[in-house]
Amino acid sequence: MNLLLSVAFAVLAGLMMTRVVKKLGLPDVTAYLVAGVLIGPYALGQLNLPVGFHTLEAVEGLNLMSDVALGFIAFAIGNEFRLSALKKTGKQATIVGIVQGLVAALFVDAALIGLHFILGDKLPISSAITLGAIATATAPAATLMVVRQYKAKGKLTDILLPVVALDDAVGLVVFAVSFGVARALGSGAIDLVSVLVNPALEIALSLVLGAVMGEILTQMEKLFNSNSNRLSMTIVFVLLTVAISKAEFHIGRVTIGFSSLLVCMMLGTIFCNRCILSGDLMEKADAWTAPLYVLFFVISGAELELDVFADLSVVGIGLVYILFRSLGKYVGAYGSCKTTGCDEKVTKYLGVTLLPQAGVALGMCLMVGELGSYEGRLIRNIVLFSVLVYELIGPTLTKWALTKAGDIQPKSHEVVNRRQMKTIKAIEEREVHKNS
């Protein structure tokens, strides 16, 4: 009962908060995150009421929902890799996706290593290098939700979603190499297996698994004529793919594992290119998963640890991290877009849309405990601080950039008037029904 109450209250809180932020012109994603903070352990949870999340452990109890939601988000992003679209933007998206991630890592590395010489052991070089690697990661979920909410279409949107998708693979490689170097600074020896072999295997195996599951799904869809059955099969395969991608095996020092984001992206990519009905099925799946996305972002907001503000050193380092990561993302995107001949508006505004950071970055933080308790806690708190800032302002900046680029069009007076007339007509019909 408590679990169901938590889920229902979380979704309700997120939906009601959209009515508040709508007046401020903010995206729904921001409303969901704010709602999560308000019903989380640091706000409503302090009152010990029957609703809300009293502890972080209670929030983590819903991580299964978050994993499933991320799977569907990645599956939807796979739809952006249709061959017809990649012929236009594939080369540009690949170059921009790699360059912007590497430049962000270099900017953060340079800034934090410089800060190390001021703060000394408060910010070890190994921590600075690790944070530089984490800076590559961009959260695809918030970006996709803004695009969906405002029905963004245009040159910026066409390249944005593939870049965000590629960012996960770039982040995995950069993090593996940088984290291996960071550990070597402590132990004096570089483990080539963990630095090179494991991340390469994870990416390759994730793509292979996703491709196999996508082909099987395509063939399975042919067995049904009913759209409802096809939709059910699609949903089942996303759930099945998320479950399989959680498997992990060890052969000596080699780890056989998968990135659920990459696996589900490849599932969506193969499915949308191989199944002629994929467009309609993906659209129906998006409608089915709408409440799941609301729950995902409310949980994300509830997981944000507000007590990181109590440590001024974390706040200071976090501000430097946020500033130089943002500069790196913008400069990397701007330079690579300019080099590859992207549209002027894409070149100018793409970097602004790449700032949101969440799940992948926090996942990387789970490994940093190997550097020691102090460094592990320091890195996690800095990333949590940045996630809090980025997730609250990132969607708004993405909306602004897409609007300035012309990908989000203001609603015409005709559409607004039509909606108002429908509302008035519904009220009149209800009054007639009451009177009769």
Short mmCIF file of C-alpha atoms in Angstrom, two decimals:
data_model
loop_
_atom_site.label_atom_id
_atom_site.label_comp_id
_atom_site.label_asym_id
_atom_site.label_seq_id
_atom_site.Cartn_x
_atom_site.Cartn_y
_atom_site.Cartn_z
CA MET A 1 0.00 0.00 0.00
CA ASN A 2 2.80 2.44 0.91
CA LEU A 3 4.54 1.83 -2.43
CA LEU A 4 1.37 2.48 -4.41
CA LEU A 5 0.62 5.60 -2.35
CA SER A 6 4.13 6.91 -3.01
CA VAL A 7 3.84 6.32 -6.75
CA ALA A 8 0.37 7.88 -6.99
CA PHE A 9 1.30 10.90 -4.86
CA ALA A 10 4.55 11.46 -6.78
CA VAL A 11 2.78 11.53 -10.16
CA LEU A 12 -0.04 13.72 -8.76
CA ALA A 13 2.47 16.18 -7.25
CA GLY A 14 4.33 16.41 -10.55
CA LEU A 15 1.18 17.05 -12.56
CA MET A 16 -0.14 19.69 -10.14
CA MET A 17 3.19 21.50 -10.14
CA THR A 18 2.92 21.96 -13.92
CA ARG A 19 -0.07 24.23 -13.26
CA VAL A 20 2.20 26.48 -11.18
CA VAL A 21 5.22 26.66 -13.50
CA LYS A 22 3.02 27.10 -16.58
CA LYS A 23 2.34 30.67 -15.45
CA LEU A 24 6.13 31.23 -15.39
CA GLY A 25 6.60 29.80 -18.87
CA LEU A 26 8.83 26.97 -17.62
CA PRO A 27 8.95 23.43 -19.11
CA ASP A 28 7.02 20.62 -17.45
CA VAL A 29 10.31 18.81 -16.69
CA THR A 30 11.23 21.61 -14.29
CA ALA A 31 7.84 21.23 -12.59
CA TYR A 32 8.38 17.51 -12.07
CA LEU A 33 11.86 18.06 -10.59
CA VAL A 34 10.65 20.82 -8.25
CA ALA A 35 7.75 18.62 -7.16
CA GLY A 36 10.24 15.86 -6.36
CA VAL A 37 12.34 18.20 -4.22
CA LEU A 38 9.24 19.39 -2.34
CA ILE A 39 7.93 15.90 -1.51
CA GLY A 40 11.42 14.54 -0.91
CA PRO A 41 13.33 13.83 2.33
CA TYR A 42 14.51 17.44 2.74
CA ALA A 43 11.07 19.10 2.58
CA LEU A 44 7.71 17.33 3.06
CA GLY A 45 9.50 14.17 4.15
CA GLN A 46 10.65 15.97 7.31
CA LEU A 47 7.05 16.19 8.53
CA ASN A 48 6.56 12.38 8.72
CA LEU A 49 3.23 12.57 6.92
CA PRO A 50 1.69 9.47 5.28
CA VAL A 51 2.65 10.90 1.88
CA GLY A 52 6.00 11.97 0.46
CA PHE A 53 9.43 10.38 0.80
CA HIS A 54 10.78 10.37 4.35
CA THR A 55 14.29 9.06 3.53
CA LEU A 56 16.58 8.67 0.54
CA GLU A 57 16.21 4.91 0.98
CA ALA A 58 12.47 5.30 0.34
CA VAL A 59 13.23 7.13 -2.90
CA GLU A 60 15.75 4.49 -3.93
CA GLY A 61 13.01 1.90 -3.46
CA LEU A 62 11.50 3.22 -6.70
CA ASN A 63 14.73 2.92 -8.71
CA LEU A 64 13.16 0.08 -10.70
CA MET A 65 10.68 2.61 -12.09
CA SER A 66 13.56 4.92 -13.01
CA ASP A 67 15.39 2.12 -14.83
CA VAL A 68 12.28 1.27 -16.83
CA ALA A 69 11.62 4.94 -17.67
CA LEU A 70 15.22 5.43 -18.84
CA GLY A 71 14.84 2.35 -21.02
CA PHE A 72 11.81 3.83 -22.78
CA ILE A 73 13.53 7.23 -23.09
CA ALA A 74 16.56 5.59 -24.73
CA PHE A 75 14.25 3.53 -26.96
CA ALA A 76 12.52 6.73 -28.11
CA ILE A 77 15.87 8.43 -28.83
CA GLY A 78 16.76 5.47 -31.04
CA ASN A 79 13.97 6.69 -33.31
CA GLU A 80 16.21 9.67 -34.16
CA PHE A 81 18.71 7.36 -35.90
CA ARG A 82 16.58 6.63 -38.92
CA LEU A 83 18.84 6.19 -41.96
CA SER A 84 16.89 8.82 -43.89
CA ALA A 85 17.74 11.41 -41.22
CA LEU A 86 21.33 10.23 -40.66
CA LYS A 87 22.14 10.81 -44.34
CA LYS A 88 21.63 14.51 -43.63
CA THR A 89 23.10 14.94 -40.14
CA GLY A 90 24.94 11.69 -39.32
CA LYS A 91 28.48 12.90 -39.99
CA GLN A 92 27.92 16.24 -38.28
CA ALA A 93 26.24 14.65 -35.24
CA THR A 94 29.07 12.14 -34.81
CA ILE A 95 31.82 14.78 -34.94
CA VAL A 96 29.94 17.22 -32.70
CA GLY A 97 29.01 14.45 -30.23
CA ILE A 98 32.64 13.44 -29.77
CA VAL A 99 34.23 16.90 -29.80
CA GLN A 100 31.85 18.64 -27.38
CA GLY A 101 32.32 15.85 -24.81
CA LEU A 102 36.13 15.90 -25.06
CA VAL A 103 36.34 19.69 -24.89
CA ALA A 104 34.10 19.78 -21.80
CA ALA A 105 36.39 17.21 -20.12
CA LEU A 106 39.52 19.22 -21.00
CA PHE A 107 38.03 22.49 -19.73
CA VAL A 108 37.03 20.94 -16.38
CA ASP A 109 40.36 19.11 -16.06
CA ALA A 110 42.34 22.32 -16.62
CA ALA A 111 40.21 24.38 -14.23
CA LEU A 112 40.14 21.85 -11.38
CA ILE A 113 43.84 20.89 -11.66
CA GLY A 114 44.60 24.62 -11.45
CA LEU A 115 42.32 24.83 -8.41
CA HIS A 116 44.23 21.91 -6.87
CA PHE A 117 47.34 24.07 -6.61
CA ILE A 118 45.32 26.56 -4.57
CA LEU A 119 43.35 24.18 -2.35
CA GLY A 120 45.94 21.40 -2.07
CA ASP A 121 44.66 18.12 -0.61
CA LYS A 122 41.09 19.46 -0.41
CA LEU A 123 40.92 18.74 -4.13
CA PRO A 124 43.31 15.91 -5.12
CA ILE A 125 44.43 15.74 -8.75
CA SER A 126 42.81 12.30 -9.07
CA SER A 127 39.45 13.83 -8.12
CA ALA A 128 39.94 16.67 -10.62
CA ILE A 129 40.63 14.20 -13.45
CA THR A 130 37.64 12.07 -12.53
CA LEU A 131 35.31 15.09 -12.44
CA GLY A 132 36.61 16.10 -15.85
CA ALA A 133 35.53 12.74 -17.22
CA ILE A 134 32.09 12.95 -15.59
CA ALA A 135 31.66 16.37 -17.24
CA THR A 136 31.27 14.68 -20.64
CA ALA A 137 27.90 13.15 -19.73
CA THR A 138 24.66 14.84 -20.81
CA ALA A 139 21.20 13.75 -19.65
CA PRO A 140 19.08 12.72 -22.64
CA ALA A 141 15.84 12.48 -20.66
CA ALA A 142 15.28 16.17 -19.90
CA THR A 143 16.22 17.18 -23.44
CA LEU A 144 13.82 14.68 -25.01
CA MET A 145 10.97 15.77 -22.75
CA VAL A 146 11.39 19.44 -23.70
CA VAL A 147 11.47 18.52 -27.39
CA ARG A 148 8.30 16.43 -26.98
CA GLN A 149 6.38 18.95 -24.89
CA TYR A 150 6.88 21.82 -27.32
CA LYS A 151 6.85 19.63 -30.46
CA ALA A 152 10.18 21.07 -31.49
CA LYS A 153 11.09 20.53 -35.14
CA GLY A 154 13.95 21.93 -37.15
CA LYS A 155 17.65 21.78 -37.88
CA LEU A 156 18.71 22.15 -34.24
CA THR A 157 16.41 19.35 -33.05
CA ASP A 158 17.56 17.09 -35.89
CA ILE A 159 21.18 17.18 -34.71
CA LEU A 160 20.54 17.61 -30.97
CA LEU A 161 18.99 14.22 -30.22
CA PRO A 162 21.65 12.13 -32.05
CA VAL A 163 24.39 14.15 -30.30
CA VAL A 164 22.82 13.54 -26.89
CA ALA A 165 22.56 9.84 -27.70
CA LEU A 166 26.22 9.58 -28.78
CA ASP A 167 27.24 11.43 -25.64
CA ASP A 168 26.67 8.30 -23.53
CA ALA A 169 29.22 6.27 -25.49
CA VAL A 170 31.76 9.11 -25.44
CA GLY A 171 31.27 9.53 -21.69
CA LEU A 172 31.83 5.83 -20.99
CA VAL A 173 35.16 5.80 -22.84
CA VAL A 174 36.46 9.07 -21.39
CA PHE A 175 35.44 8.09 -17.87
CA ALA A 176 37.09 4.66 -18.11
CA VAL A 177 40.39 6.14 -19.29
CA SER A 178 40.40 9.08 -16.86
CA PHE A 179 39.32 6.97 -13.89
CA GLY A 180 42.05 4.47 -14.72
CA VAL A 181 44.62 7.28 -14.67
CA ALA A 182 43.17 8.60 -11.39
CA ARG A 183 43.55 5.19 -9.75
CA ALA A 184 47.07 4.87 -11.14
CA LEU A 185 48.04 8.09 -9.36
CA GLY A 186 47.21 6.34 -6.10
CA SER A 187 48.54 2.85 -6.82
CA GLY A 188 51.37 3.71 -9.20
CA ALA A 189 50.22 1.25 -11.90
CA ILE A 190 47.75 1.57 -14.78
CA ASP A 191 45.31 -1.33 -15.24
CA LEU A 192 44.91 -1.55 -19.04
CA VAL A 193 42.06 -4.02 -18.70
CA SER A 194 39.82 -1.58 -16.82
CA VAL A 195 41.02 1.44 -18.81
CA LEU A 196 40.68 0.03 -22.35
CA VAL A 197 39.25 -3.49 -22.52
CA ASN A 198 36.19 -3.22 -20.24
CA PRO A 199 34.74 0.03 -21.68
CA ALA A 200 35.34 -1.15 -25.27
CA LEU A 201 33.60 -4.44 -24.48
CA GLU A 202 30.70 -2.67 -22.75
CA ILE A 203 30.03 -0.43 -25.74
CA ALA A 204 30.44 -3.18 -28.34
CA LEU A 205 28.34 -5.73 -26.46
CA SER A 206 25.63 -3.15 -25.73
CA LEU A 207 25.31 -2.33 -29.42
CA VAL A 208 25.25 -6.01 -30.39
CA LEU A 209 22.64 -6.91 -27.75
CA GLY A 210 20.46 -3.96 -28.76
CA ALA A 211 20.73 -4.87 -32.44
CA VAL A 212 19.77 -8.50 -31.77
CA MET A 213 16.80 -7.52 -29.62
CA GLY A 214 15.69 -4.96 -32.23
CA GLU A 215 15.74 -7.56 -35.00
CA ILE A 216 13.84 -10.09 -32.86
CA LEU A 217 11.22 -7.44 -32.00
CA THR A 218 10.82 -6.58 -35.70
CA GLN A 219 10.18 -10.23 -36.57
CA MET A 220 7.84 -10.76 -33.61
CA GLU A 221 5.68 -7.79 -34.63
CA LYS A 222 4.89 -9.62 -37.90
CA LEU A 223 2.97 -12.28 -35.98
CA PHE A 224 0.20 -9.84 -35.01
CA ASN A 225 -2.36 -7.84 -36.95
CA SER A 226 -3.84 -5.99 -33.98
CA ASN A 227 -2.20 -2.64 -33.15
CA SER A 228 -2.90 -3.18 -29.45
CA ASN A 229 -1.04 -6.51 -29.51
CA ARG A 230 1.84 -4.94 -31.44
CA LEU A 231 2.04 -2.15 -28.89
CA SER A 232 2.05 -4.69 -26.05
CA MET A 233 4.86 -6.60 -27.77
CA THR A 234 6.88 -3.38 -28.13
CA ILE A 235 6.48 -2.53 -24.44
CA VAL A 236 7.36 -6.08 -23.39
CA PHE A 237 10.56 -5.99 -25.44
CA VAL A 238 11.71 -2.71 -23.92
CA LEU A 239 11.14 -4.16 -20.44
CA LEU A 240 12.91 -7.39 -21.43
CA THR A 241 15.86 -5.47 -22.89
CA VAL A 242 16.24 -3.35 -19.75
CA ALA A 243 16.23 -6.53 -17.64
CA ILE A 244 18.84 -8.33 -19.77
CA SER A 245 21.09 -5.26 -19.86
CA LYS A 246 21.40 -5.43 -16.06
CA ALA A 247 23.32 -8.73 -16.34
CA GLU A 248 27.03 -8.66 -15.52
CA PHE A 249 29.71 -11.38 -15.63
CA HIS A 250 33.37 -11.53 -14.70
CA ILE A 251 36.04 -13.51 -16.51
CA GLY A 252 39.17 -12.88 -14.55
CA ARG A 253 39.70 -9.13 -14.56
CA VAL A 254 37.50 -8.69 -17.63
CA THR A 255 33.94 -7.51 -16.95
CA ILE A 256 31.15 -8.46 -19.32
CA GLY A 257 28.47 -5.82 -18.81
CA PHE A 258 26.09 -3.57 -20.70
CA SER A 259 24.94 0.04 -20.74
CA SER A 260 21.13 -0.08 -20.58
CA LEU A 261 20.96 3.31 -22.31
CA LEU A 262 23.06 2.16 -25.26
CA VAL A 263 21.25 -1.18 -25.49
CA CYS A 264 17.80 0.43 -25.57
CA MET A 265 18.96 3.11 -28.01
CA MET A 266 20.17 0.42 -30.39
CA LEU A 267 16.92 -1.51 -29.87
CA GLY A 268 14.99 1.58 -30.98
CA THR A 269 17.40 2.28 -33.86
CA ILE A 270 17.12 -1.19 -35.39
CA PHE A 271 13.37 -1.34 -34.82
CA CYS A 272 12.65 2.04 -36.44
CA ASN A 273 14.76 1.16 -39.50
CA ARG A 274 13.53 -2.43 -39.94
CA CYS A 275 9.84 -2.27 -39.04
CA ILE A 276 7.56 -0.35 -41.41
CA LEU A 277 5.02 0.19 -38.60
CA SER A 278 7.60 1.51 -36.12
CA GLY A 279 6.60 5.18 -36.41
CA ASP A 280 3.00 4.54 -35.39
CA LEU A 281 3.99 2.06 -32.66
CA MET A 282 6.58 4.38 -31.14
CA GLU A 283 4.03 7.21 -31.08
CA LYS A 284 1.55 4.98 -29.24
CA ALA A 285 4.28 3.81 -26.82
CA ASP A 286 5.11 7.44 -26.00
CA ALA A 287 1.49 8.08 -25.01
CA TRP A 288 1.48 4.94 -22.84
CA THR A 289 4.67 5.92 -21.02
CA ALA A 290 3.73 9.56 -20.27
CA PRO A 291 2.91 8.92 -16.55
CA LEU A 292 6.10 6.85 -16.25
CA TYR A 293 8.18 9.83 -17.40
CA VAL A 294 6.45 12.07 -14.84
CA LEU A 295 7.31 9.58 -12.10
CA PHE A 296 10.92 9.33 -13.31
CA PHE A 297 11.56 13.08 -13.04
CA VAL A 298 9.75 13.43 -9.69
CA ILE A 299 11.95 10.62 -8.32
CA SER A 300 15.01 12.37 -9.78
CA GLY A 301 14.03 15.55 -7.95
CA ALA A 302 13.47 13.69 -4.69
CA GLU A 303 16.95 12.12 -4.97
CA LEU A 304 18.71 15.50 -5.03
CA GLU A 305 20.56 15.86 -1.72
CA LEU A 306 20.11 19.46 -0.59
CA ASP A 307 22.55 19.10 2.30
CA VAL A 308 25.45 19.53 -0.16
CA PHE A 309 24.89 23.27 0.29
CA ALA A 310 26.15 22.95 3.88
CA ASP A 311 29.75 22.43 2.72
CA LEU A 312 31.08 25.71 1.27
CA SER A 313 34.12 24.02 -0.27
CA VAL A 314 31.82 21.71 -2.24
CA VAL A 315 29.76 24.69 -3.37
CA GLY A 316 32.89 26.56 -4.47
CA ILE A 317 34.37 23.62 -6.40
CA GLY A 318 30.92 22.84 -7.76
CA LEU A 319 30.54 26.36 -9.16
CA VAL A 320 33.91 26.08 -10.91
CA TYR A 321 32.87 22.67 -12.28
CA ILE A 322 29.54 24.04 -13.56
CA LEU A 323 31.12 27.12 -15.13
CA PHE A 324 33.90 25.33 -17.00
CA ARG A 325 31.75 22.35 -18.02
CA SER A 326 29.21 24.78 -19.48
CA LEU A 327 31.95 26.68 -21.30
CA GLY A 328 33.44 23.42 -22.58
CA LYS A 329 30.11 22.16 -23.89
CA TYR A 330 29.38 25.45 -25.63
CA VAL A 331 32.86 25.99 -27.09
CA GLY A 332 33.12 22.33 -28.19
CA ALA A 333 29.70 22.39 -29.84
CA TYR A 334 30.27 25.80 -31.45
CA GLY A 335 33.68 24.93 -32.86
CA SER A 336 32.70 21.50 -34.19
CA CYS A 337 29.46 22.85 -35.70
CA LYS A 338 31.42 25.62 -37.40
CA THR A 339 33.96 23.13 -38.75
CA THR A 340 31.35 20.71 -40.11
CA GLY A 341 29.29 23.43 -41.79
CA CYS A 342 26.19 23.32 -39.61
CA ASP A 343 23.45 25.91 -39.93
CA GLU A 344 24.24 29.25 -38.28
CA LYS A 345 21.48 28.90 -35.66
CA VAL A 346 22.53 25.33 -34.86
CA THR A 347 26.11 26.52 -34.37
CA LYS A 348 24.99 29.34 -32.08
CA TYR A 349 22.50 27.50 -29.86
CA LEU A 350 23.40 23.78 -29.80
CA GLY A 351 25.85 24.13 -26.90
CA VAL A 352 23.15 25.65 -24.68
CA THR A 353 20.98 22.55 -25.08
CA LEU A 354 23.74 20.16 -23.92
CA LEU A 355 23.94 21.31 -20.29
CA PRO A 356 21.45 18.99 -18.45
CA GLN A 357 23.23 16.29 -16.45
CA ALA A 358 21.77 13.52 -14.29
CA GLY A 359 21.54 9.72 -14.42
CA VAL A 360 24.71 8.78 -16.33
CA ALA A 361 26.85 11.16 -14.26
CA LEU A 362 25.43 9.82 -11.00
CA GLY A 363 26.02 6.27 -12.24
CA MET A 364 29.70 7.11 -12.75
CA CYS A 365 29.82 8.37 -9.17
CA LEU A 366 29.06 4.86 -7.89
CA MET A 367 32.55 3.76 -8.94
CA VAL A 368 34.59 6.59 -7.43
CA GLY A 369 34.57 5.03 -3.96
CA GLU A 370 37.63 3.08 -5.14
CA LEU A 371 39.64 6.31 -4.81
CA GLY A 372 38.96 6.39 -1.06
CA SER A 373 36.15 7.52 1.21
CA TYR A 374 37.11 11.21 1.17
CA GLU A 375 37.49 11.49 -2.60
CA GLY A 376 34.42 9.37 -3.25
CA ARG A 377 32.26 11.59 -1.04
CA LEU A 378 33.80 14.79 -2.47
CA ILE A 379 33.17 13.81 -6.10
CA ARG A 380 29.63 12.59 -5.40
CA ASN A 381 28.70 15.81 -3.57
CA ILE A 382 30.10 18.03 -6.32
CA VAL A 383 28.23 16.08 -8.99
CA LEU A 384 25.04 16.15 -6.90
CA PHE A 385 25.37 19.92 -6.56
CA SER A 386 25.86 20.34 -10.31
CA VAL A 387 22.97 17.98 -11.10
CA LEU A 388 20.70 20.02 -8.85
CA VAL A 389 21.63 23.22 -10.71
CA TYR A 390 21.66 21.74 -14.20
CA GLU A 391 18.39 19.82 -13.88
CA LEU A 392 16.52 22.86 -12.60
CA ILE A 393 17.82 25.40 -15.15
CA GLY A 394 18.84 23.07 -18.00
CA PRO A 395 15.32 22.39 -19.39
CA THR A 396 14.53 26.12 -19.37
CA LEU A 397 17.74 26.90 -21.27
CA THR A 398 16.98 24.10 -23.74
CA LYS A 399 13.53 25.56 -24.37
CA TRP A 400 15.05 29.04 -24.83
CA ALA A 401 17.68 27.79 -27.30
CA LEU A 402 15.14 25.78 -29.33
CA THR A 403 12.85 28.82 -29.44
CA LYS A 404 15.64 31.17 -30.55
CA ALA A 405 16.66 28.67 -33.24
CA GLY A 406 13.08 28.61 -34.53
CA ASP A 407 12.46 24.94 -33.66
CA ILE A 408 9.72 25.85 -31.16
CA GLN A 409 6.99 27.92 -32.78
CA PRO A 410 4.53 29.99 -30.71
CA LYS A 411 0.97 28.76 -30.88
CA SER A 412 -1.04 30.60 -33.50
CA HIS A 413 -4.10 32.61 -32.49
CA GLU A 414 -6.20 30.14 -34.45
CA VAL A 415 -5.02 27.20 -32.33
CA VAL A 416 -5.49 29.14 -29.07
CA ASN A 417 -8.98 30.28 -30.07
CA ARG A 418 -9.95 26.77 -31.14
CA ARG A 419 -8.93 25.37 -27.74
CA GLN A 420 -10.80 28.13 -25.93
CA MET A 421 -13.93 27.45 -27.96
CA LYS A 422 -13.72 23.72 -27.16
CA THR A 423 -13.43 24.54 -23.45
CA ILE A 424 -16.40 26.92 -23.57
CA LYS A 425 -18.48 24.39 -25.51
CA ALA A 426 -17.68 21.66 -22.97
CA ILE A 427 -18.75 23.93 -20.09
CA GLU A 428 -21.98 24.84 -21.86
CA GLU A 429 -22.80 21.18 -22.53
CA ARG A 430 -22.16 20.34 -18.89
CA GLU A 431 -24.50 23.13 -17.75
CA VAL A 432 -27.22 21.93 -20.14
CA HIS A 433 -26.79 18.38 -18.83
CA LYS A 434 -27.14 19.62 -15.22
CA ASN A 435 -30.28 21.62 -15.98
CA SER A 436 -31.91 18.69 -17.75
#
